[in-house]
Short mmCIF file of C-alpha atoms in Angstrom, two decimals:
data_model
loop_
_atom_site.label_atom_id
_atom_site.label_comp_id
_atom_site.label_asym_id
_atom_site.label_seq_id
_atom_site.Cartn_x
_atom_site.Cartn_y
_atom_site.Cartn_z
CA MET X 1 -30.98 -39.98 -14.37
CA PRO X 2 -29.01 -37.54 -16.60
CA THR X 3 -26.13 -38.84 -18.62
CA LEU X 4 -22.76 -37.27 -18.14
CA LYS X 5 -20.84 -36.21 -21.20
CA PRO X 6 -17.04 -36.31 -21.25
CA ARG X 7 -15.44 -32.87 -21.00
CA ASN X 8 -14.44 -32.85 -24.62
CA ALA X 9 -17.81 -34.05 -25.91
CA GLY X 10 -18.79 -31.98 -28.91
CA HIS X 11 -15.27 -30.69 -29.36
CA HIS X 12 -14.05 -31.24 -32.86
CA PRO X 13 -10.31 -31.89 -33.16
CA ASN X 14 -9.97 -29.41 -36.04
CA GLU X 15 -11.56 -26.54 -34.10
CA PRO X 16 -9.05 -24.33 -32.29
CA ARG X 17 -9.67 -24.02 -28.57
CA VAL X 18 -9.58 -20.56 -27.08
CA LEU X 19 -8.38 -20.46 -23.50
CA ILE X 20 -8.70 -17.47 -21.17
CA GLN X 21 -4.92 -17.51 -20.65
CA ASP X 22 -4.54 -16.83 -24.37
CA VAL X 23 -6.80 -13.77 -24.47
CA ILE X 24 -6.73 -12.12 -21.05
CA PRO X 25 -5.62 -8.53 -21.59
CA TYR X 26 -2.41 -7.47 -19.88
CA GLU X 27 -1.31 -3.86 -19.87
CA VAL X 28 2.31 -2.79 -20.14
CA PRO X 29 3.60 0.78 -19.70
CA GLU X 30 5.28 2.66 -22.52
CA ARG X 31 8.62 2.95 -20.69
CA LEU X 32 10.08 1.26 -17.65
CA THR X 33 10.97 4.73 -16.36
CA ASP X 34 7.23 5.51 -16.22
CA LEU X 35 7.02 3.27 -13.14
CA GLN X 36 7.33 5.88 -10.42
CA GLY X 37 5.73 4.04 -7.49
CA PRO X 38 7.16 3.75 -4.00
CA ALA X 39 10.13 1.47 -3.33
CA GLU X 40 9.41 1.18 0.39
CA GLY X 41 6.65 1.58 2.93
CA ALA X 42 3.05 0.40 2.84
CA LEU X 43 1.10 0.03 -0.37
CA THR X 44 -2.66 -0.55 -0.54
CA LEU X 45 -3.74 -2.25 -3.74
CA PRO X 46 -6.90 -0.96 -5.43
CA GLN X 47 -9.87 -3.33 -5.24
CA HIS X 48 -9.96 -3.83 -9.02
CA VAL X 49 -6.35 -5.08 -8.83
CA TYR X 50 -6.60 -7.21 -5.68
CA TRP X 51 -10.05 -8.17 -4.50
CA GLY X 52 -8.97 -10.53 -1.75
CA PRO X 53 -8.64 -9.75 1.93
CA LYS X 54 -5.72 -7.72 3.19
CA ALA X 55 -4.98 -5.48 0.20
CA ASP X 56 -2.17 -3.81 2.18
CA CYS X 57 1.39 -4.79 1.25
CA ASP X 58 4.59 -3.99 3.10
CA LEU X 59 7.25 -3.22 0.50
CA GLY X 60 9.90 -3.79 3.15
CA GLU X 61 9.04 -7.50 3.18
CA PRO X 62 9.73 -9.79 0.19
CA GLU X 63 6.27 -11.38 0.38
CA GLY X 64 4.65 -7.93 0.35
CA VAL X 65 6.53 -6.91 -2.79
CA ILE X 66 5.76 -10.19 -4.55
CA LYS X 67 2.05 -10.02 -3.66
CA ALA X 68 1.74 -6.42 -4.86
CA TYR X 69 3.80 -6.76 -8.02
CA GLN X 70 2.19 -10.00 -9.18
CA ALA X 71 -1.26 -8.47 -8.75
CA LEU X 72 -0.31 -5.22 -10.50
CA LEU X 73 1.31 -6.97 -13.46
CA ARG X 74 -1.62 -9.35 -13.91
CA GLU X 75 -4.56 -7.07 -13.14
CA GLY X 76 -3.36 -3.48 -13.10
CA THR X 77 -4.03 -0.86 -15.71
CA ARG X 78 -1.15 1.11 -17.17
CA ALA X 79 -2.13 3.99 -14.85
CA ASP X 80 -2.08 1.67 -11.81
CA GLN X 81 1.31 0.33 -12.83
CA ASN X 82 2.81 3.78 -13.41
CA GLU X 83 1.59 4.99 -10.02
CA LEU X 84 2.27 1.91 -7.88
CA LEU X 85 5.17 -0.03 -9.42
CA ASN X 86 8.76 1.09 -8.95
CA ALA X 87 11.10 0.34 -11.88
CA GLY X 88 14.15 -0.43 -9.74
CA LEU X 89 12.22 -2.67 -7.40
CA LEU X 90 10.57 -4.46 -10.33
CA VAL X 91 13.95 -5.23 -11.88
CA ARG X 92 15.23 -6.58 -8.55
CA VAL X 93 12.29 -8.94 -7.93
CA TRP X 94 11.48 -9.89 -11.55
CA ASN X 95 12.84 -13.45 -11.33
CA GLU X 96 10.88 -14.16 -8.15
CA LEU X 97 7.48 -13.26 -9.58
CA MET X 98 5.05 -16.02 -10.51
CA LEU X 99 3.40 -14.73 -13.67
CA PRO X 100 1.41 -16.26 -16.50
CA VAL X 101 3.75 -17.07 -19.40
CA ARG X 102 2.04 -14.61 -21.75
CA CYS X 103 2.23 -11.79 -19.19
CA ARG X 104 5.94 -12.42 -18.57
CA THR X 105 6.62 -12.62 -22.30
CA LEU X 106 4.83 -9.31 -22.99
CA TRP X 107 6.89 -7.52 -20.34
CA GLU X 108 10.18 -9.10 -21.35
CA ASN X 109 9.60 -8.35 -25.04
CA LYS X 110 8.90 -4.71 -24.19
CA PHE X 111 11.72 -4.46 -21.64
CA PRO X 112 14.57 -6.84 -22.58
CA GLN X 113 16.52 -5.81 -19.47
CA LEU X 114 14.02 -7.84 -17.42
CA ALA X 115 14.73 -11.01 -19.41
CA GLN X 116 18.47 -10.40 -19.14
CA ARG X 117 18.18 -10.65 -15.36
CA SER X 118 16.85 -14.23 -15.65
#
């Protein structure tokens, strides 16, 4: 019967641990005004941004905006963000988005007006 090792077996306390949350690449546009996406209507997320079922989002519904914007901020390229995010809508929903801390920090450091809305 195989022996089970504890999760931290072989981990030396002096070795830094690298976690995916610390290195996942997030893209951020150059300017908030570059975000020229729709503020209403239906939005279909590209498969590389949202690979789950039902990639369609209704921007007239809060849950549709949150689903789309969280996916685009986490997984979207700068080109995706420029085409599909709307600056005014992003500012309005910013505080409602569930984002990884590093992603939120990158955006708020680049665009302080987002942090000011907190």
